[in-house]
Amino acid sequence: MKRTILLIGACLLAMGLAGAQNRRPDAPLPKWEGLADTPQMGWSSWNKFQTEINEKLIKDIADKMVELGLVDAGYVYLNLDDGWHGERDAQGFVHEDMEKFPSGMKALADYLHAKGLKLGIYSDAGTNTCACYTGSLGHEYQDAIVYANWGVDYLKYDWCFTNNINPKGAYTLMRNALRAAGRPIFFSMCEWGSNKPWEWAADVGHSWRTTGDIGVVFLPVPPKYDENGRRMWAPLSVMGIADINEPLRQYAGPGHWNDPDMLEVGNGMTVAEDRTHFTLWCMMAAPLILGNDITNMTPETLAIITNRDVIAIDQDPLGIQGLRLRKEGDLQYWFKPLEGGDWAFCVVNIGEEAATVQLDWASLEVDDELSGRKTDFAKVNYRARDLWNASAKPFNTLVKGKGKLRKQLVQNPVTVVVPSHDVVLYRLSPID
Ligand code: GLA
């Protein structure tokens, strides 16, 4: 009996090995699973430092991420964006810029891992990166092996210099290469939504950019044209990006997220604008990749990015991207279904004046086909907690209340003031 089992085991092993050997080197391989159950959180060098990055800066950032509790709050990826590349060697293997990173990338990965952080890196599907360093075209498997050997945990893969390249093919090739290299690496696709990756990339990447690059600007600005009448490039605004990303909610979910670009919180908008930016990214279940100089930030910025209740909206295990129920003049009403029958609810004011808003729950009813969830305000009573103002007393949402609850509502009519470019955000939890 024992012998038979051993024989069968040996046969199965041999078959497995033969199978592995017969695999064509270009056969599709699945993306790494389990890396993106909730949207990724971390920090990236691009928005603040562009290509001016080096080992000392990155280590200082890492130290601060631990010291300020950012790692504990969930920001675990520390991502080098464009500007880390050195040259390729005679065999085509890529090297880090040893002037910027004198101890090498492997040592940096070890440093980060010892602090509970993960290392992210950046490359491009074309001949060059957007800042003109070497791209991965023709070197995909080599690059993936190098990253795996260094201990890289995350790859952002850009789309500059990709003339005549098929996007699905290019991103699938890198997915295969990352899988073949054997180290779980988060795959962040950065193709700016040009080829609608939400329609084809759920099994290719863990997230995909849905828009062009964000800037430190809250409201859309009118386009500018050069002397030849060509539209000049300008970064997108927070609210402009929200308009593009919101209708794509059906495509996001655990394992594959819409990415409306990295955060600009702390980079120069007002505190109100930063708060609204952060809120909407959480409502949209967006990756939360900080983009400011965290070694030097104001207490207000720190308070925004470490608000655990707000982060929990983004990281809710259901992974349902929120929806904008209504725009009404300068006001926008957003909802996001959360676990346990809860909802996140916010009102954004993009106007220049503060707005006094009477919350009329009967007119805010949500019937969300995507999640199958309804607010049912007429039947369900909710307790509302103000997430940006922890000291505010919770109130009950009540359309047709009975007895005690009704009395509370009458005593406490729900009128809120939303300052200019600001937001009020509540977590609604059903009560009996
Ligand atoms: C593109 C990307 C940005 C950034 C730069 C780097 O513009 O969209 O997020 O990575 O390239 O050059």
Short mmCIF file of C-alpha atoms and ligand atoms in Angstrom, two decimals:
data_model
loop_
_atom_site.label_atom_id
_atom_site.label_comp_id
_atom_site.label_asym_id
_atom_site.label_seq_id
_atom_site.Cartn_x
_atom_site.Cartn_y
_atom_site.Cartn_z
CA MET A 1 0.00 0.00 0.00
CA LYS A 2 2.73 2.42 1.07
CA ARG A 3 4.71 1.51 -2.06
CA THR A 4 1.71 2.22 -4.31
CA ILE A 5 1.23 5.62 -2.75
CA LEU A 6 4.91 6.37 -3.19
CA LEU A 7 4.78 5.27 -6.83
CA ILE A 8 1.72 7.38 -7.55
CA GLY A 9 3.40 10.33 -5.83
CA ALA A 10 6.54 9.89 -7.93
CA CYS A 11 4.47 9.69 -11.13
CA LEU A 12 2.54 12.83 -10.28
CA LEU A 13 5.78 14.67 -9.51
CA ALA A 14 7.31 13.55 -12.82
CA MET A 15 4.19 14.65 -14.69
CA GLY A 16 4.33 18.02 -12.97
CA LEU A 17 7.96 18.52 -13.87
CA ALA A 18 7.35 17.44 -17.46
CA GLY A 19 4.43 19.90 -17.58
CA ALA A 20 6.62 22.71 -16.34
CA GLN A 21 9.30 21.86 -18.88
CA ASN A 22 6.77 21.76 -21.70
CA ARG A 23 5.42 25.18 -20.88
CA ARG A 24 6.15 27.59 -23.71
CA PRO A 25 8.28 30.45 -22.41
CA ASP A 26 5.69 32.94 -23.66
CA ALA A 27 2.66 31.08 -22.24
CA PRO A 28 0.29 33.36 -20.28
CA LEU A 29 0.75 33.29 -16.53
CA PRO A 30 -1.84 34.52 -14.03
CA LYS A 31 -1.27 37.76 -12.19
CA TRP A 32 -0.26 37.47 -8.53
CA GLU A 33 -3.41 37.08 -6.48
CA GLY A 34 -4.12 38.35 -2.99
CA LEU A 35 -2.07 41.54 -3.25
CA ALA A 36 -4.93 43.98 -3.72
CA ASP A 37 -7.92 42.87 -1.65
CA THR A 38 -8.26 46.54 -0.71
CA PRO A 39 -6.76 49.50 -2.60
CA GLN A 40 -3.00 49.85 -2.17
CA MET A 41 -1.62 52.45 0.25
CA GLY A 42 1.80 54.03 0.34
CA TRP A 43 3.95 56.96 -0.75
CA SER A 44 5.50 57.82 -4.10
CA SER A 45 8.34 60.16 -4.93
CA TRP A 46 6.88 61.67 -8.12
CA ASN A 47 4.41 64.40 -7.17
CA LYS A 48 6.83 66.24 -4.92
CA PHE A 49 10.33 65.28 -6.00
CA GLN A 50 10.04 64.20 -9.67
CA THR A 51 13.40 62.68 -10.63
CA GLU A 52 15.33 64.34 -7.77
CA ILE A 53 15.46 61.20 -5.67
CA ASN A 54 18.27 59.46 -3.84
CA GLU A 55 19.02 56.95 -1.14
CA LYS A 56 19.19 59.47 1.71
CA LEU A 57 15.83 61.04 0.83
CA ILE A 58 14.13 57.65 0.55
CA LYS A 59 15.56 56.44 3.86
CA ASP A 60 14.47 59.68 5.55
CA ILE A 61 10.98 59.19 4.14
CA ALA A 62 10.95 55.58 5.36
CA ASP A 63 12.04 56.61 8.86
CA LYS A 64 9.31 59.26 9.00
CA MET A 65 6.65 56.86 7.73
CA VAL A 66 7.36 54.66 10.71
CA GLU A 67 7.82 57.49 13.22
CA LEU A 68 4.57 59.27 12.28
CA GLY A 69 2.52 56.09 12.36
CA LEU A 70 1.88 56.08 8.63
CA VAL A 71 2.96 52.46 8.29
CA ASP A 72 0.60 51.50 11.12
CA ALA A 73 -2.18 53.41 9.37
CA GLY A 74 -1.66 51.19 6.30
CA TYR A 75 0.77 53.12 4.09
CA VAL A 76 3.18 50.26 3.46
CA TYR A 77 4.49 50.81 -0.06
CA LEU A 78 7.36 53.21 -0.55
CA ASN A 79 7.48 53.74 -4.29
CA LEU A 80 10.36 55.11 -6.32
CA ASP A 81 8.89 56.71 -9.39
CA ASP A 82 10.84 57.87 -12.45
CA GLY A 83 14.52 58.71 -12.03
CA TRP A 84 16.12 55.72 -10.29
CA HIS A 85 17.45 54.00 -13.45
CA GLY A 86 21.12 53.74 -14.28
CA GLU A 87 22.33 52.05 -17.48
CA ARG A 88 21.78 48.61 -18.94
CA ASP A 89 24.87 46.40 -19.05
CA ALA A 90 26.20 44.53 -22.09
CA GLN A 91 23.74 41.67 -21.45
CA GLY A 92 20.84 44.09 -21.20
CA PHE A 93 20.34 43.86 -17.43
CA VAL A 94 19.25 47.11 -15.85
CA HIS A 95 21.15 48.77 -12.99
CA GLU A 96 20.25 51.45 -10.51
CA ASP A 97 21.90 54.87 -10.68
CA MET A 98 24.78 54.23 -8.28
CA GLU A 99 25.34 57.93 -7.69
CA LYS A 100 21.80 58.36 -6.42
CA PHE A 101 21.66 54.96 -4.70
CA PRO A 102 25.26 54.17 -3.68
CA SER A 103 24.35 51.16 -1.52
CA GLY A 104 22.26 49.67 -4.33
CA MET A 105 18.61 48.80 -4.64
CA LYS A 106 18.87 45.47 -2.82
CA ALA A 107 20.23 47.19 0.29
CA LEU A 108 17.42 49.75 0.08
CA ALA A 109 14.82 46.98 -0.14
CA ASP A 110 16.38 45.30 2.92
CA TYR A 111 16.28 48.60 4.80
CA LEU A 112 12.60 49.11 4.01
CA HIS A 113 11.61 45.52 4.73
CA ALA A 114 13.24 45.71 8.16
CA LYS A 115 10.92 48.64 8.91
CA GLY A 116 7.76 46.89 7.77
CA LEU A 117 7.70 48.76 4.46
CA LYS A 118 7.65 47.44 0.91
CA LEU A 119 9.66 48.75 -2.04
CA GLY A 120 7.97 49.98 -5.19
CA ILE A 121 9.74 50.72 -8.42
CA TYR A 122 8.83 52.26 -11.76
CA SER A 123 9.34 51.40 -15.40
CA ASP A 124 7.70 51.87 -18.78
CA ALA A 125 6.34 49.59 -21.49
CA GLY A 126 8.07 51.61 -24.21
CA THR A 127 11.65 52.34 -25.24
CA ASN A 128 11.99 55.00 -22.53
CA THR A 129 10.34 56.18 -19.37
CA CYS A 130 8.47 59.49 -19.42
CA ALA A 131 11.59 61.22 -18.06
CA CYS A 132 13.65 59.48 -20.77
CA TYR A 133 15.42 56.80 -18.74
CA THR A 134 15.61 53.29 -20.20
CA GLY A 135 12.23 51.60 -20.72
CA SER A 136 11.48 47.89 -20.43
CA LEU A 137 10.56 47.21 -24.08
CA GLY A 138 12.37 44.04 -25.13
CA HIS A 139 13.72 43.52 -21.60
CA GLU A 140 10.52 42.63 -19.75
CA TYR A 141 11.60 39.22 -18.40
CA GLN A 142 15.09 40.48 -17.57
CA ASP A 143 13.71 43.48 -15.70
CA ALA A 144 11.24 41.36 -13.76
CA ILE A 145 14.07 39.05 -12.67
CA VAL A 146 16.21 42.00 -11.59
CA TYR A 147 13.33 43.49 -9.57
CA ALA A 148 12.59 40.13 -7.93
CA ASN A 149 16.27 39.71 -7.02
CA TRP A 150 16.38 43.16 -5.48
CA GLY A 151 13.31 42.36 -3.37
CA VAL A 152 10.94 44.76 -5.10
CA ASP A 153 7.26 44.45 -4.11
CA TYR A 154 5.46 46.84 -6.49
CA LEU A 155 5.87 47.93 -10.09
CA LYS A 156 4.28 51.00 -11.64
CA TYR A 157 4.43 50.52 -15.39
CA ASP A 158 4.07 53.64 -17.52
CA TRP A 159 3.09 54.23 -21.14
CA CYS A 160 5.48 56.79 -22.67
CA PHE A 161 7.35 56.07 -25.93
CA THR A 162 5.06 53.22 -26.94
CA ASN A 163 4.41 53.97 -30.62
CA ASN A 164 2.81 51.00 -32.38
CA ILE A 165 2.75 48.89 -29.23
CA ASN A 166 -0.40 46.99 -28.39
CA PRO A 167 -1.39 48.00 -24.83
CA LYS A 168 -3.02 44.74 -23.83
CA GLY A 169 -0.07 42.78 -25.21
CA ALA A 170 2.50 45.00 -23.50
CA TYR A 171 0.89 44.90 -20.07
CA THR A 172 0.11 41.18 -20.31
CA LEU A 173 3.73 40.51 -21.23
CA MET A 174 4.93 42.29 -18.10
CA ARG A 175 2.32 40.51 -15.97
CA ASN A 176 3.66 37.18 -17.25
CA ALA A 177 7.23 38.27 -16.62
CA LEU A 178 6.46 39.30 -13.05
CA ARG A 179 4.78 35.98 -12.38
CA ALA A 180 7.60 34.01 -13.95
CA ALA A 181 10.19 35.86 -11.85
CA GLY A 182 8.64 34.19 -8.82
CA ARG A 183 8.27 37.08 -6.36
CA PRO A 184 4.79 38.48 -5.65
CA ILE A 185 4.90 42.00 -7.08
CA PHE A 186 1.92 44.37 -7.16
CA PHE A 187 1.35 45.49 -10.76
CA SER A 188 0.19 49.11 -11.06
CA MET A 189 -0.69 49.93 -14.65
CA CYS A 190 -0.17 53.55 -15.65
CA GLU A 191 -1.60 53.93 -19.13
CA TRP A 192 -3.73 56.96 -18.24
CA GLY A 193 -6.97 55.33 -19.41
CA SER A 194 -5.99 55.86 -23.07
CA ASN A 195 -7.03 52.34 -24.06
CA LYS A 196 -9.79 51.75 -21.53
CA PRO A 197 -7.85 49.23 -19.41
CA TRP A 198 -10.90 48.82 -17.16
CA GLU A 199 -12.45 46.83 -20.01
CA TRP A 200 -9.62 44.32 -20.38
CA ALA A 201 -7.17 44.47 -17.49
CA ALA A 202 -8.95 42.86 -14.54
CA ASP A 203 -6.70 39.81 -14.86
CA VAL A 204 -3.65 41.79 -15.97
CA GLY A 205 -3.00 44.44 -13.31
CA HIS A 206 -3.97 45.17 -9.72
CA SER A 207 -4.88 48.76 -10.56
CA TRP A 208 -4.96 50.95 -13.64
CA ARG A 209 -4.79 54.68 -14.02
CA THR A 210 -8.04 56.05 -15.38
CA THR A 211 -6.82 59.57 -16.20
CA GLY A 212 -3.87 61.76 -17.11
CA ASP A 213 -1.62 63.23 -14.44
CA ILE A 214 -3.00 65.05 -11.43
CA GLY A 215 -1.72 68.51 -10.43
CA VAL A 216 -1.95 70.69 -7.36
CA VAL A 217 -5.24 72.15 -8.49
CA PHE A 218 -8.73 71.66 -7.12
CA LEU A 219 -11.07 72.81 -9.90
CA PRO A 220 -10.69 72.29 -13.66
CA VAL A 221 -9.01 75.22 -15.43
CA PRO A 222 -9.89 76.22 -19.00
CA PRO A 223 -7.47 74.78 -21.59
CA LYS A 224 -4.62 76.93 -22.97
CA TYR A 225 -3.39 76.83 -26.58
CA ASP A 226 0.04 77.51 -28.07
CA GLU A 227 0.72 79.86 -31.01
CA ASN A 228 -0.12 77.04 -33.46
CA GLY A 229 -3.49 76.48 -31.86
CA ARG A 230 -2.42 73.24 -30.22
CA ARG A 231 -3.83 72.53 -26.80
CA MET A 232 -1.07 72.77 -24.21
CA TRP A 233 -0.55 70.02 -21.68
CA ALA A 234 -1.80 70.83 -18.22
CA PRO A 235 -2.26 68.63 -15.18
CA LEU A 236 -5.76 67.58 -14.24
CA SER A 237 -7.62 68.89 -11.22
CA VAL A 238 -9.02 66.94 -8.29
CA MET A 239 -12.64 67.59 -9.28
CA GLY A 240 -11.90 67.05 -12.99
CA ILE A 241 -10.44 63.62 -12.18
CA ALA A 242 -13.43 62.77 -9.98
CA ASP A 243 -15.70 63.46 -12.97
CA ILE A 244 -13.73 61.00 -15.13
CA ASN A 245 -13.25 58.30 -12.52
CA GLU A 246 -16.72 58.19 -10.96
CA PRO A 247 -18.58 56.66 -13.94
CA LEU A 248 -16.07 53.78 -14.04
CA ARG A 249 -17.17 52.38 -10.70
CA GLN A 250 -18.55 49.15 -12.09
CA TYR A 251 -15.04 48.08 -13.14
CA ALA A 252 -13.38 48.39 -9.73
CA GLY A 253 -13.35 45.78 -7.02
CA PRO A 254 -11.10 43.61 -4.86
CA GLY A 255 -7.97 42.74 -6.84
CA HIS A 256 -8.42 45.39 -9.55
CA TRP A 257 -8.89 49.06 -8.76
CA ASN A 258 -9.50 52.24 -10.73
CA ASP A 259 -6.55 54.54 -10.05
CA PRO A 260 -7.36 58.26 -10.32
CA ASP A 261 -3.65 59.06 -9.65
CA MET A 262 -1.57 59.77 -6.59
CA LEU A 263 -2.51 62.18 -3.84
CA GLU A 264 -1.56 65.85 -3.84
CA VAL A 265 -2.55 66.33 -0.19
CA GLY A 266 0.03 68.58 1.48
CA ASN A 267 1.42 69.93 -1.79
CA GLY A 268 -0.14 73.38 -1.81
CA MET A 269 -3.93 73.29 -1.99
CA THR A 270 -5.91 74.67 0.95
CA VAL A 271 -6.67 72.43 3.93
CA ALA A 272 -10.33 72.30 2.83
CA GLU A 273 -9.34 71.27 -0.70
CA ASP A 274 -6.94 68.64 0.62
CA ARG A 275 -9.67 67.27 2.86
CA THR A 276 -12.11 67.06 -0.05
CA HIS A 277 -9.47 65.46 -2.30
CA PHE A 278 -8.70 62.80 0.32
CA THR A 279 -12.39 62.19 1.03
CA LEU A 280 -13.28 61.67 -2.63
CA TRP A 281 -10.35 59.31 -3.19
CA CYS A 282 -11.64 57.25 -0.25
CA MET A 283 -15.22 57.40 -1.54
CA MET A 284 -13.91 56.10 -4.89
CA ALA A 285 -11.95 53.23 -3.31
CA ALA A 286 -8.85 54.70 -4.91
CA PRO A 287 -5.26 53.71 -4.19
CA LEU A 288 -4.01 56.04 -1.44
CA ILE A 289 -0.50 56.87 -2.56
CA LEU A 290 0.78 59.94 -0.74
CA GLY A 291 2.73 62.41 -2.85
CA ASN A 292 3.95 65.05 -0.41
CA ASP A 293 7.16 65.60 1.53
CA ILE A 294 6.27 63.72 4.65
CA THR A 295 9.51 64.76 6.38
CA ASN A 296 8.13 68.27 6.46
CA MET A 297 4.38 68.63 6.70
CA THR A 298 1.84 70.58 8.67
CA PRO A 299 -0.23 69.05 11.50
CA GLU A 300 -3.32 69.60 9.30
CA THR A 301 -1.86 67.50 6.49
CA LEU A 302 -0.86 64.77 8.93
CA ALA A 303 -4.34 64.79 10.46
CA ILE A 304 -5.95 64.36 7.04
CA ILE A 305 -3.81 61.47 5.85
CA THR A 306 -3.95 59.59 9.16
CA ASN A 307 -7.68 59.85 9.88
CA ARG A 308 -8.38 56.16 10.49
CA ASP A 309 -12.15 56.50 10.11
CA VAL A 310 -11.75 58.03 6.68
CA ILE A 311 -9.11 55.51 5.62
CA ALA A 312 -11.55 52.77 6.66
CA ILE A 313 -14.00 54.09 4.04
CA ASP A 314 -11.36 53.53 1.37
CA GLN A 315 -10.28 50.18 2.76
CA ASP A 316 -13.76 48.79 3.37
CA PRO A 317 -13.66 45.03 2.70
CA LEU A 318 -16.64 45.13 0.32
CA GLY A 319 -14.47 47.08 -2.10
CA ILE A 320 -17.35 48.89 -3.80
CA GLN A 321 -16.46 52.17 -5.45
CA GLY A 322 -18.77 54.96 -4.32
CA LEU A 323 -21.20 56.87 -6.48
CA ARG A 324 -22.18 60.46 -6.95
CA LEU A 325 -25.92 60.52 -6.39
CA ARG A 326 -26.46 64.08 -7.46
CA LYS A 327 -24.93 67.39 -8.43
CA GLU A 328 -27.02 70.38 -7.39
CA GLY A 329 -25.45 73.72 -8.23
CA ASP A 330 -22.13 73.78 -6.38
CA LEU A 331 -23.07 70.83 -4.18
CA GLN A 332 -22.34 67.17 -4.83
CA TYR A 333 -23.84 64.27 -2.85
CA TRP A 334 -21.79 61.05 -2.76
CA PHE A 335 -22.51 57.63 -1.19
CA LYS A 336 -20.46 54.46 -0.77
CA PRO A 337 -21.89 51.14 0.44
CA LEU A 338 -19.85 49.69 3.32
CA GLU A 339 -19.84 46.43 5.21
CA GLY A 340 -22.43 45.76 7.90
CA GLY A 341 -25.18 47.72 6.13
CA ASP A 342 -23.25 50.98 6.65
CA TRP A 343 -22.85 53.80 4.16
CA ALA A 344 -20.32 56.58 3.74
CA PHE A 345 -22.04 59.79 2.77
CA CYS A 346 -20.52 63.15 1.91
CA VAL A 347 -21.51 66.55 0.63
CA VAL A 348 -18.90 68.48 -1.37
CA ASN A 349 -19.15 72.20 -1.96
CA ILE A 350 -17.14 73.34 -5.00
CA GLY A 351 -18.52 76.88 -4.74
CA GLU A 352 -16.68 79.96 -3.50
CA GLU A 353 -19.14 80.58 -0.65
CA ALA A 354 -20.03 78.42 2.32
CA ALA A 355 -23.31 76.53 1.83
CA THR A 356 -25.93 75.80 4.46
CA VAL A 357 -27.46 72.45 3.65
CA GLN A 358 -30.60 70.97 5.14
CA LEU A 359 -30.15 67.21 4.90
CA ASP A 360 -33.38 65.90 3.47
CA TRP A 361 -33.00 62.13 3.64
CA ALA A 362 -36.16 61.44 1.65
CA SER A 363 -34.55 63.11 -1.34
CA LEU A 364 -31.22 61.37 -0.81
CA GLU A 365 -32.48 57.83 -1.24
CA VAL A 366 -29.94 55.54 -2.97
CA ASP A 367 -30.95 52.45 -4.91
CA ASP A 368 -27.61 51.10 -6.14
CA GLU A 369 -27.99 48.52 -8.87
CA LEU A 370 -24.27 47.68 -8.85
CA SER A 371 -24.16 46.58 -5.21
CA GLY A 372 -27.83 45.73 -4.84
CA ARG A 373 -27.89 48.02 -1.81
CA LYS A 374 -30.57 50.57 -0.89
CA THR A 375 -30.38 53.20 1.80
CA ASP A 376 -34.08 52.77 2.53
CA PHE A 377 -34.19 55.88 4.68
CA ALA A 378 -37.95 55.55 4.97
CA LYS A 379 -37.57 52.25 6.85
CA VAL A 380 -34.06 52.12 8.27
CA ASN A 381 -32.83 54.53 10.89
CA TYR A 382 -29.15 55.33 10.85
CA ARG A 383 -26.81 56.88 13.32
CA ALA A 384 -24.56 59.39 11.51
CA ARG A 385 -21.02 60.00 12.73
CA ASP A 386 -19.11 63.02 11.45
CA LEU A 387 -15.74 61.64 10.39
CA TRP A 388 -13.83 64.90 10.01
CA ASN A 389 -15.15 66.33 13.24
CA ALA A 390 -14.76 63.66 15.87
CA SER A 391 -16.07 65.91 18.63
CA ALA A 392 -19.40 66.48 16.84
CA LYS A 393 -22.28 64.60 18.43
CA PRO A 394 -23.61 61.79 16.22
CA PHE A 395 -27.13 62.33 14.98
CA ASN A 396 -29.87 60.04 13.70
CA THR A 397 -31.03 60.13 10.13
CA LEU A 398 -34.74 59.83 10.21
CA VAL A 399 -37.39 60.31 7.62
CA LYS A 400 -40.36 58.67 9.27
CA GLY A 401 -39.18 58.23 12.81
CA LYS A 402 -41.20 56.87 15.70
CA GLY A 403 -41.32 57.80 19.35
CA LYS A 404 -38.02 58.64 20.98
CA LEU A 405 -36.04 58.84 17.75
CA ARG A 406 -38.50 61.28 16.24
CA LYS A 407 -38.21 63.46 19.31
CA GLN A 408 -34.42 63.49 18.97
CA LEU A 409 -34.67 64.54 15.35
CA VAL A 410 -37.09 67.30 16.11
CA GLN A 411 -34.73 68.53 18.79
CA ASN A 412 -31.79 68.26 16.46
CA PRO A 413 -32.71 69.16 12.86
CA VAL A 414 -29.90 68.22 10.56
CA THR A 415 -28.58 71.35 9.00
CA VAL A 416 -24.91 71.39 8.10
CA VAL A 417 -22.63 74.11 6.87
CA VAL A 418 -20.18 73.08 4.16
CA PRO A 419 -17.46 75.71 3.75
CA SER A 420 -16.14 76.66 0.32
CA HIS A 421 -14.22 73.83 -1.45
CA ASP A 422 -14.79 71.70 1.63
CA VAL A 423 -16.69 68.54 2.50
CA VAL A 424 -18.74 66.99 5.29
CA LEU A 425 -18.40 63.25 5.61
CA TYR A 426 -20.51 60.84 7.66
CA ARG A 427 -20.56 57.16 8.34
CA LEU A 428 -24.17 56.01 8.55
CA SER A 429 -24.76 52.83 10.57
CA PRO A 430 -28.20 51.21 10.90
CA ILE A 431 -29.79 51.34 14.35
CA ASP A 432 -32.79 49.40 15.56
C1 GLA B 1 3.87 59.84 -16.25
C2 GLA B 1 3.01 59.27 -15.13
C3 GLA B 1 3.32 60.01 -13.84
C4 GLA B 1 4.80 59.86 -13.52
C5 GLA B 1 5.65 60.37 -14.68
C6 GLA B 1 7.13 60.04 -14.50
O1 GLA B 1 3.53 61.15 -16.55
O2 GLA B 1 1.66 59.40 -15.45
O3 GLA B 1 2.54 59.52 -12.77
O4 GLA B 1 5.09 58.52 -13.25
O5 GLA B 1 5.25 59.77 -15.90
O6 GLA B 1 7.91 60.52 -15.54
#
